[in-house]
Each structure stands twice: as structure tokens, then as C-alpha cells.
């Protein structure tokens, strides 16, 4: 595992001014805003990575088995869930 990055960060003058202005408006420290931004970025990128891995796994499984549901079947199932029905997902088929 690599070591965490240094806590030092250099911003261009315009971004730094915007950050300080926002921190003042929100009555928070600039450090707190930077930490929040980094946490949100890391969370988002982790979700993207998991989604990509899930999609690759689904594609691999589809190529191996040919099992799938159609978009219409998925849409109907999702519409039922949105309507509050407790319904099972459609069964995959070839």
C-alpha cells in the first residue's frame, strides 16, 4: 500500500480566491471544504470503478451464457417497483 499524499496543495490564484470566498460564505475553513471535495471525488470515482467492474462482469457472463433480459422486460419490472409493487426481477433467458 502506498503512503498517503502530503497535505500540501497548490491552487491557482483564481481557484484559491473562489475557495476562500466560498469558505467565508459557508462559515467553514477552506481546509474543511477541500477535505469535503476530496471525499466526494473519491466516493464518486470508487462508485464509477465498481460500476465499470460490474458492467464488465455482466458482459463476461452474457458472452459465456447468452442469458439476458430485454430492455422492455427491465423497464416493466422497474415501473412496477416504482409503483410500489413487491415484484421479482424478470428471469434471464437466451
mmCIF file of N, CA and C in Angstrom:
data_model
loop_
_atom_site.group_PDB
_atom_site.id
_atom_site.type_symbol
_atom_site.label_atom_id
_atom_site.label_comp_id
_atom_site.label_asym_id
_atom_site.label_seq_id
_atom_site.Cartn_x
_atom_site.Cartn_y
_atom_site.Cartn_z
ATOM 1 N N UNK A 1 0.857 -1.180 0.000
ATOM 2 C CA UNK A 1 0.000 0.000 0.000
ATOM 3 C C UNK A 1 0.899 1.237 0.000
ATOM 4 N N UNK A 2 0.533 2.222 -0.778
ATOM 5 C CA UNK A 2 1.343 3.437 -0.846
ATOM 6 C C UNK A 2 1.028 4.362 0.326
ATOM 7 N N UNK A 3 1.928 5.290 0.567
ATOM 8 C CA UNK A 3 1.731 6.243 1.652
ATOM 9 C C UNK A 3 0.759 7.320 1.213
ATOM 10 N N UNK A 4 0.024 7.904 2.136
ATOM 11 C CA UNK A 4 -0.922 8.971 1.783
ATOM 12 C C UNK A 4 -0.177 10.185 1.241
ATOM 13 N N UNK A 5 -0.864 10.947 0.370
ATOM 14 C CA UNK A 5 -0.218 12.147 -0.175
ATOM 15 C C UNK A 5 0.012 13.187 0.913
ATOM 16 N N UNK A 6 0.955 14.066 0.649
ATOM 17 C CA UNK A 6 1.217 15.170 1.577
ATOM 18 C C UNK A 6 -0.018 16.058 1.657
ATOM 19 N N UNK A 7 -0.151 16.743 2.771
ATOM 20 C CA UNK A 7 -1.324 17.575 2.981
ATOM 21 C C UNK A 7 -1.192 18.949 2.337
ATOM 22 N N UNK A 8 -0.151 19.153 1.571
ATOM 23 C CA UNK A 8 0.077 20.441 0.925
ATOM 24 C C UNK A 8 -0.572 20.444 -0.455
ATOM 25 N N UNK A 9 -1.144 21.578 -0.816
ATOM 26 C CA UNK A 9 -1.834 21.687 -2.093
ATOM 27 C C UNK A 9 -1.629 23.093 -2.642
ATOM 28 N N UNK A 10 -1.284 23.180 -3.908
ATOM 29 C CA UNK A 10 -1.104 24.486 -4.538
ATOM 30 C C UNK A 10 -2.228 24.707 -5.540
ATOM 31 N N UNK A 11 -2.931 25.806 -5.394
ATOM 32 C CA UNK A 11 -4.024 26.167 -6.299
ATOM 33 C C UNK A 11 -3.640 27.424 -7.066
ATOM 34 N N UNK A 12 -4.235 27.560 -8.260
ATOM 35 C CA UNK A 12 -4.025 28.822 -8.961
ATOM 36 C C UNK A 12 -4.763 29.922 -8.194
ATOM 37 N N UNK A 13 -4.370 31.161 -8.413
ATOM 38 C CA UNK A 13 -4.891 32.297 -7.630
ATOM 39 C C UNK A 13 -6.413 32.408 -7.723
ATOM 40 N N UNK A 14 -6.962 32.206 -8.921
ATOM 41 C CA UNK A 14 -8.415 32.337 -9.096
ATOM 42 C C UNK A 14 -9.167 31.280 -8.297
ATOM 43 N N UNK A 15 -8.708 30.028 -8.374
ATOM 44 C CA UNK A 15 -9.373 28.955 -7.627
ATOM 45 C C UNK A 15 -9.228 29.169 -6.132
ATOM 46 N N UNK A 16 -8.059 29.598 -5.705
ATOM 47 C CA UNK A 16 -7.850 29.870 -4.284
ATOM 48 C C UNK A 16 -8.791 30.971 -3.799
ATOM 49 N N UNK A 17 -8.936 32.031 -4.583
ATOM 50 C CA UNK A 17 -9.835 33.125 -4.207
ATOM 51 C C UNK A 17 -11.279 32.630 -4.126
ATOM 52 N N UNK A 18 -11.676 31.813 -5.083
ATOM 53 C CA UNK A 18 -13.044 31.257 -5.072
ATOM 54 C C UNK A 18 -13.257 30.382 -3.846
ATOM 55 N N UNK A 19 -12.261 29.568 -3.524
ATOM 56 C CA UNK A 19 -12.345 28.688 -2.364
ATOM 57 C C UNK A 19 -12.480 29.503 -1.080
ATOM 58 N N UNK A 20 -11.654 30.514 -0.934
ATOM 59 C CA UNK A 20 -11.707 31.347 0.274
ATOM 60 C C UNK A 20 -13.033 32.083 0.376
ATOM 61 N N UNK A 21 -13.535 32.563 -0.745
ATOM 62 C CA UNK A 21 -14.831 33.252 -0.753
ATOM 63 C C UNK A 21 -15.946 32.290 -0.333
ATOM 64 N N UNK A 22 -15.926 31.081 -0.887
ATOM 65 C CA UNK A 22 -16.946 30.092 -0.534
ATOM 66 C C UNK A 22 -16.834 29.687 0.936
ATOM 67 N N UNK A 23 -15.618 29.498 1.408
ATOM 68 C CA UNK A 23 -15.422 29.131 2.812
ATOM 69 C C UNK A 23 -15.988 30.203 3.729
ATOM 70 N N UNK A 24 -15.725 31.454 3.385
ATOM 71 C CA UNK A 24 -16.253 32.554 4.196
ATOM 72 C C UNK A 24 -17.777 32.572 4.155
ATOM 73 N N UNK A 25 -18.339 32.386 2.973
ATOM 74 C CA UNK A 25 -19.802 32.399 2.832
ATOM 75 C C UNK A 25 -20.453 31.257 3.607
ATOM 76 N N UNK A 26 -19.793 30.115 3.652
ATOM 77 C CA UNK A 26 -20.332 28.946 4.355
ATOM 78 C C UNK A 26 -19.899 28.883 5.808
ATOM 79 N N UNK A 27 -19.076 29.851 6.224
ATOM 80 C CA UNK A 27 -18.566 29.893 7.593
ATOM 81 C C UNK A 27 -17.864 28.591 7.972
ATOM 82 N N UNK A 28 -17.023 28.140 7.020
ATOM 83 C CA UNK A 28 -16.211 26.947 7.223
ATOM 84 C C UNK A 28 -14.788 27.297 6.837
ATOM 85 N N UNK A 29 -13.872 26.447 7.247
ATOM 86 C CA UNK A 29 -12.493 26.679 6.832
ATOM 87 C C UNK A 29 -12.306 26.180 5.401
ATOM 88 N N UNK A 30 -11.342 26.759 4.723
ATOM 89 C CA UNK A 30 -11.003 26.291 3.382
ATOM 90 C C UNK A 30 -10.562 24.831 3.447
ATOM 91 N N UNK A 31 -9.824 24.469 4.504
ATOM 92 C CA UNK A 31 -9.393 23.074 4.673
ATOM 93 C C UNK A 31 -10.597 22.127 4.718
ATOM 94 N N UNK A 32 -11.632 22.525 5.438
ATOM 95 C CA UNK A 32 -12.824 21.679 5.544
ATOM 96 C C UNK A 32 -13.471 21.498 4.175
ATOM 97 N N UNK A 33 -13.537 22.566 3.391
ATOM 98 C CA UNK A 33 -14.117 22.462 2.054
ATOM 99 C C UNK A 33 -13.270 21.576 1.150
ATOM 100 N N UNK A 34 -11.970 21.696 1.246
ATOM 101 C CA UNK A 34 -11.075 20.861 0.435
ATOM 102 C C UNK A 34 -11.230 19.396 0.826
ATOM 103 N N UNK A 35 -11.275 19.103 2.126
ATOM 104 C CA UNK A 35 -11.473 17.720 2.580
ATOM 105 C C UNK A 35 -12.787 17.165 2.044
ATOM 106 N N UNK A 36 -13.859 17.966 2.143
ATOM 107 C CA UNK A 36 -15.169 17.538 1.662
ATOM 108 C C UNK A 36 -15.126 17.259 0.161
ATOM 109 N N UNK A 37 -14.490 18.143 -0.595
ATOM 110 C CA UNK A 37 -14.398 17.968 -2.044
ATOM 111 C C UNK A 37 -13.628 16.699 -2.397
ATOM 112 N N UNK A 38 -12.540 16.451 -1.698
ATOM 113 C CA UNK A 38 -11.739 15.255 -1.974
ATOM 114 C C UNK A 38 -12.525 13.998 -1.621
ATOM 115 N N UNK A 39 -13.214 14.011 -0.480
ATOM 116 C CA UNK A 39 -14.023 12.853 -0.091
ATOM 117 C C UNK A 39 -15.100 12.578 -1.125
ATOM 118 N N UNK A 40 -15.786 13.618 -1.598
ATOM 119 C CA UNK A 40 -16.826 13.438 -2.613
ATOM 120 C C UNK A 40 -16.237 12.886 -3.915
ATOM 121 N N UNK A 41 -15.077 13.396 -4.300
ATOM 122 C CA UNK A 41 -14.417 12.921 -5.510
ATOM 123 C C UNK A 41 -14.046 11.448 -5.389
ATOM 124 N N UNK A 42 -13.430 11.080 -4.269
ATOM 125 C CA UNK A 42 -13.018 9.685 -4.078
ATOM 126 C C UNK A 42 -14.242 8.774 -4.045
ATOM 127 N N UNK A 43 -15.307 9.163 -3.352
ATOM 128 C CA UNK A 43 -16.541 8.375 -3.325
ATOM 129 C C UNK A 43 -17.082 8.174 -4.736
ATOM 130 N N UNK A 44 -17.165 9.251 -5.496
ATOM 131 C CA UNK A 44 -17.702 9.183 -6.862
ATOM 132 C C UNK A 44 -16.845 8.274 -7.741
ATOM 133 N N UNK A 45 -15.541 8.416 -7.656
ATOM 134 C CA UNK A 45 -14.663 7.601 -8.505
ATOM 135 C C UNK A 45 -14.675 6.135 -8.100
ATOM 136 N N UNK A 46 -14.822 5.850 -6.800
ATOM 137 C CA UNK A 46 -14.960 4.459 -6.359
ATOM 138 C C UNK A 46 -16.246 3.853 -6.912
ATOM 139 N N UNK A 47 -17.349 4.620 -6.886
ATOM 140 C CA UNK A 47 -18.614 4.130 -7.445
ATOM 141 C C UNK A 47 -18.475 3.876 -8.949
ATOM 142 N N UNK A 48 -17.813 4.787 -9.656
ATOM 143 C CA UNK A 48 -17.595 4.588 -11.100
ATOM 144 C C UNK A 48 -16.786 3.324 -11.357
ATOM 145 N N UNK A 49 -15.755 3.118 -10.556
ATOM 146 C CA UNK A 49 -14.916 1.943 -10.726
ATOM 147 C C UNK A 49 -15.726 0.661 -10.488
ATOM 148 N N UNK A 50 -16.528 0.645 -9.404
ATOM 149 C CA UNK A 50 -17.363 -0.533 -9.122
ATOM 150 C C UNK A 50 -18.365 -0.766 -10.247
ATOM 151 N N UNK A 51 -18.960 0.305 -10.767
ATOM 152 C CA UNK A 51 -19.923 0.173 -11.861
ATOM 153 C C UNK A 51 -19.248 -0.427 -13.091
ATOM 154 N N UNK A 52 -18.043 0.041 -13.391
ATOM 155 C CA UNK A 52 -17.312 -0.489 -14.547
ATOM 156 C C UNK A 52 -16.994 -1.968 -14.348
ATOM 157 N N UNK A 53 -16.549 -2.348 -13.153
ATOM 158 C CA UNK A 53 -16.271 -3.754 -12.875
ATOM 159 C C UNK A 53 -17.529 -4.608 -12.978
ATOM 160 N N UNK A 54 -18.650 -4.094 -12.445
ATOM 161 C CA UNK A 54 -19.925 -4.821 -12.540
ATOM 162 C C UNK A 54 -20.349 -4.990 -13.994
ATOM 163 N N UNK A 55 -20.193 -3.927 -14.792
ATOM 164 C CA UNK A 55 -20.565 -3.996 -16.207
ATOM 165 C C UNK A 55 -19.694 -5.004 -16.947
ATOM 166 N N UNK A 56 -18.393 -5.003 -16.665
ATOM 167 C CA UNK A 56 -17.503 -5.973 -17.310
ATOM 168 C C UNK A 56 -17.855 -7.401 -16.905
ATOM 169 N N UNK A 57 -18.195 -7.602 -15.640
ATOM 170 C CA UNK A 57 -18.594 -8.933 -15.176
ATOM 171 C C UNK A 57 -19.886 -9.378 -15.849
ATOM 172 N N UNK A 58 -20.848 -8.461 -15.983
ATOM 173 C CA UNK A 58 -22.115 -8.782 -16.639
ATOM 174 C C UNK A 58 -21.886 -9.117 -18.114
ATOM 175 N N UNK A 59 -21.031 -8.350 -18.766
ATOM 176 C CA UNK A 59 -20.720 -8.600 -20.173
ATOM 177 C C UNK A 59 -20.042 -9.972 -20.339
ATOM 178 N N UNK A 60 -19.113 -10.283 -19.449
ATOM 179 C CA UNK A 60 -18.436 -11.577 -19.495
ATOM 180 C C UNK A 60 -19.430 -12.720 -19.307
ATOM 181 N N UNK A 61 -20.335 -12.551 -18.337
ATOM 182 C CA UNK A 61 -21.354 -13.583 -18.102
ATOM 183 C C UNK A 61 -22.278 -13.722 -19.302
ATOM 184 N N UNK A 62 -22.696 -12.599 -19.876
ATOM 185 C CA UNK A 62 -23.571 -12.654 -21.055
ATOM 186 C C UNK A 62 -22.883 -13.384 -22.209
ATOM 187 N N UNK A 63 -21.605 -13.063 -22.429
ATOM 188 C CA UNK A 63 -20.876 -13.711 -23.521
ATOM 189 C C UNK A 63 -20.745 -15.213 -23.290
ATOM 190 N N UNK A 64 -20.623 -15.611 -22.038
ATOM 191 C CA UNK A 64 -20.460 -17.030 -21.718
ATOM 192 C C UNK A 64 -21.780 -17.787 -21.779
ATOM 193 N N UNK A 65 -22.891 -17.134 -21.381
ATOM 194 C CA UNK A 65 -24.163 -17.857 -21.245
ATOM 195 C C UNK A 65 -25.234 -17.426 -22.242
ATOM 196 N N UNK A 66 -25.163 -16.193 -22.725
ATOM 197 C CA UNK A 66 -26.214 -15.674 -23.597
ATOM 198 C C UNK A 66 -27.468 -15.270 -22.839
ATOM 199 N N UNK A 67 -27.449 -15.435 -21.519
ATOM 200 C CA UNK A 67 -28.617 -15.102 -20.699
ATOM 201 C C UNK A 67 -28.756 -13.587 -20.588
ATOM 202 N N UNK A 68 -29.992 -13.101 -20.729
ATOM 203 C CA UNK A 68 -30.241 -11.662 -20.675
ATOM 204 C C UNK A 68 -31.712 -11.392 -20.404
ATOM 205 N N UNK A 69 -32.048 -10.154 -20.119
ATOM 206 C CA UNK A 69 -33.428 -9.675 -20.137
ATOM 207 C C UNK A 69 -33.455 -8.522 -21.128
ATOM 208 N N UNK A 70 -34.597 -8.322 -21.758
ATOM 209 C CA UNK A 70 -34.712 -7.236 -22.728
ATOM 210 C C UNK A 70 -34.917 -5.908 -21.987
ATOM 211 N N UNK A 71 -34.705 -4.832 -22.699
ATOM 212 C CA UNK A 71 -34.936 -3.507 -22.109
ATOM 213 C C UNK A 71 -36.401 -3.358 -21.715
ATOM 214 N N UNK A 72 -37.314 -3.870 -22.541
ATOM 215 C CA UNK A 72 -38.743 -3.781 -22.212
ATOM 216 C C UNK A 72 -39.063 -4.549 -20.933
ATOM 217 N N UNK A 73 -38.460 -5.728 -20.765
ATOM 218 C CA UNK A 73 -38.683 -6.510 -19.545
ATOM 219 C C UNK A 73 -38.141 -5.771 -18.323
ATOM 220 N N UNK A 74 -36.966 -5.202 -18.452
ATOM 221 C CA UNK A 74 -36.377 -4.454 -17.343
ATOM 222 C C UNK A 74 -37.204 -3.209 -17.032
ATOM 223 N N UNK A 75 -37.644 -2.492 -18.068
ATOM 224 C CA UNK A 75 -38.463 -1.294 -17.862
ATOM 225 C C UNK A 75 -39.766 -1.615 -17.146
ATOM 226 N N UNK A 76 -40.417 -2.715 -17.550
ATOM 227 C CA UNK A 76 -41.668 -3.114 -16.912
ATOM 228 C C UNK A 76 -41.438 -3.442 -15.442
ATOM 229 N N UNK A 77 -40.370 -4.168 -15.141
ATOM 230 C CA UNK A 77 -40.047 -4.513 -13.761
ATOM 231 C C UNK A 77 -39.765 -3.258 -12.939
ATOM 232 N N UNK A 78 -38.979 -2.335 -13.492
ATOM 233 C CA UNK A 78 -38.665 -1.097 -12.773
ATOM 234 C C UNK A 78 -39.911 -0.241 -12.558
ATOM 235 N N UNK A 79 -40.805 -0.206 -13.549
ATOM 236 C CA UNK A 79 -42.053 0.553 -13.402
ATOM 237 C C UNK A 79 -42.896 -0.029 -12.268
ATOM 238 N N UNK A 80 -42.934 -1.342 -12.167
ATOM 239 C CA UNK A 80 -43.689 -1.985 -11.080
ATOM 240 C C UNK A 80 -43.074 -1.647 -9.716
ATOM 241 N N UNK A 81 -41.751 -1.661 -9.646
ATOM 242 C CA UNK A 81 -41.094 -1.286 -8.391
ATOM 243 C C UNK A 81 -41.401 0.159 -8.023
ATOM 244 N N UNK A 82 -41.342 1.046 -9.026
ATOM 245 C CA UNK A 82 -41.662 2.465 -8.777
ATOM 246 C C UNK A 82 -43.081 2.636 -8.275
ATOM 247 N N UNK A 83 -43.994 1.786 -8.763
ATOM 248 C CA UNK A 83 -45.400 1.860 -8.360
ATOM 249 C C UNK A 83 -45.621 1.260 -6.973
ATOM 250 N N UNK A 84 -44.564 0.729 -6.366
ATOM 251 C CA UNK A 84 -44.680 0.197 -5.012
ATOM 252 C C UNK A 84 -44.954 -1.294 -4.948
ATOM 253 N N UNK A 85 -44.994 -1.966 -6.095
ATOM 254 C CA UNK A 85 -45.223 -3.412 -6.094
ATOM 255 C C UNK A 85 -43.976 -4.127 -5.598
ATOM 256 N N UNK A 86 -44.198 -5.222 -4.881
ATOM 257 C CA UNK A 86 -43.114 -6.076 -4.440
ATOM 258 C C UNK A 86 -43.004 -7.191 -5.466
ATOM 259 N N UNK A 87 -42.196 -6.982 -6.479
ATOM 260 C CA UNK A 87 -42.146 -7.915 -7.596
ATOM 261 C C UNK A 87 -40.731 -8.430 -7.829
ATOM 262 N N UNK A 88 -40.634 -9.632 -8.279
ATOM 263 C CA UNK A 88 -39.347 -10.252 -8.576
ATOM 264 C C UNK A 88 -38.818 -9.734 -9.915
ATOM 265 N N UNK A 89 -37.511 -9.681 -10.065
ATOM 266 C CA UNK A 89 -36.951 -9.267 -11.353
ATOM 267 C C UNK A 89 -37.268 -10.302 -12.419
ATOM 268 N N UNK A 90 -37.250 -9.884 -13.679
ATOM 269 C CA UNK A 90 -37.534 -10.852 -14.749
ATOM 270 C C UNK A 90 -36.446 -11.924 -14.809
ATOM 271 N N UNK A 91 -36.838 -13.113 -15.229
ATOM 272 C CA UNK A 91 -35.874 -14.210 -15.340
ATOM 273 C C UNK A 91 -35.079 -14.063 -16.624
ATOM 274 N N UNK A 92 -33.774 -14.206 -16.534
ATOM 275 C CA UNK A 92 -32.946 -14.136 -17.753
ATOM 276 C C UNK A 92 -33.280 -15.289 -18.685
ATOM 277 N N UNK A 93 -33.101 -15.059 -19.970
ATOM 278 C CA UNK A 93 -33.347 -16.090 -20.980
ATOM 279 C C UNK A 93 -32.363 -15.902 -22.125
ATOM 280 N N UNK A 94 -32.292 -16.911 -22.985
ATOM 281 C CA UNK A 94 -31.388 -16.837 -24.138
ATOM 282 C C UNK A 94 -32.063 -16.146 -25.301
#
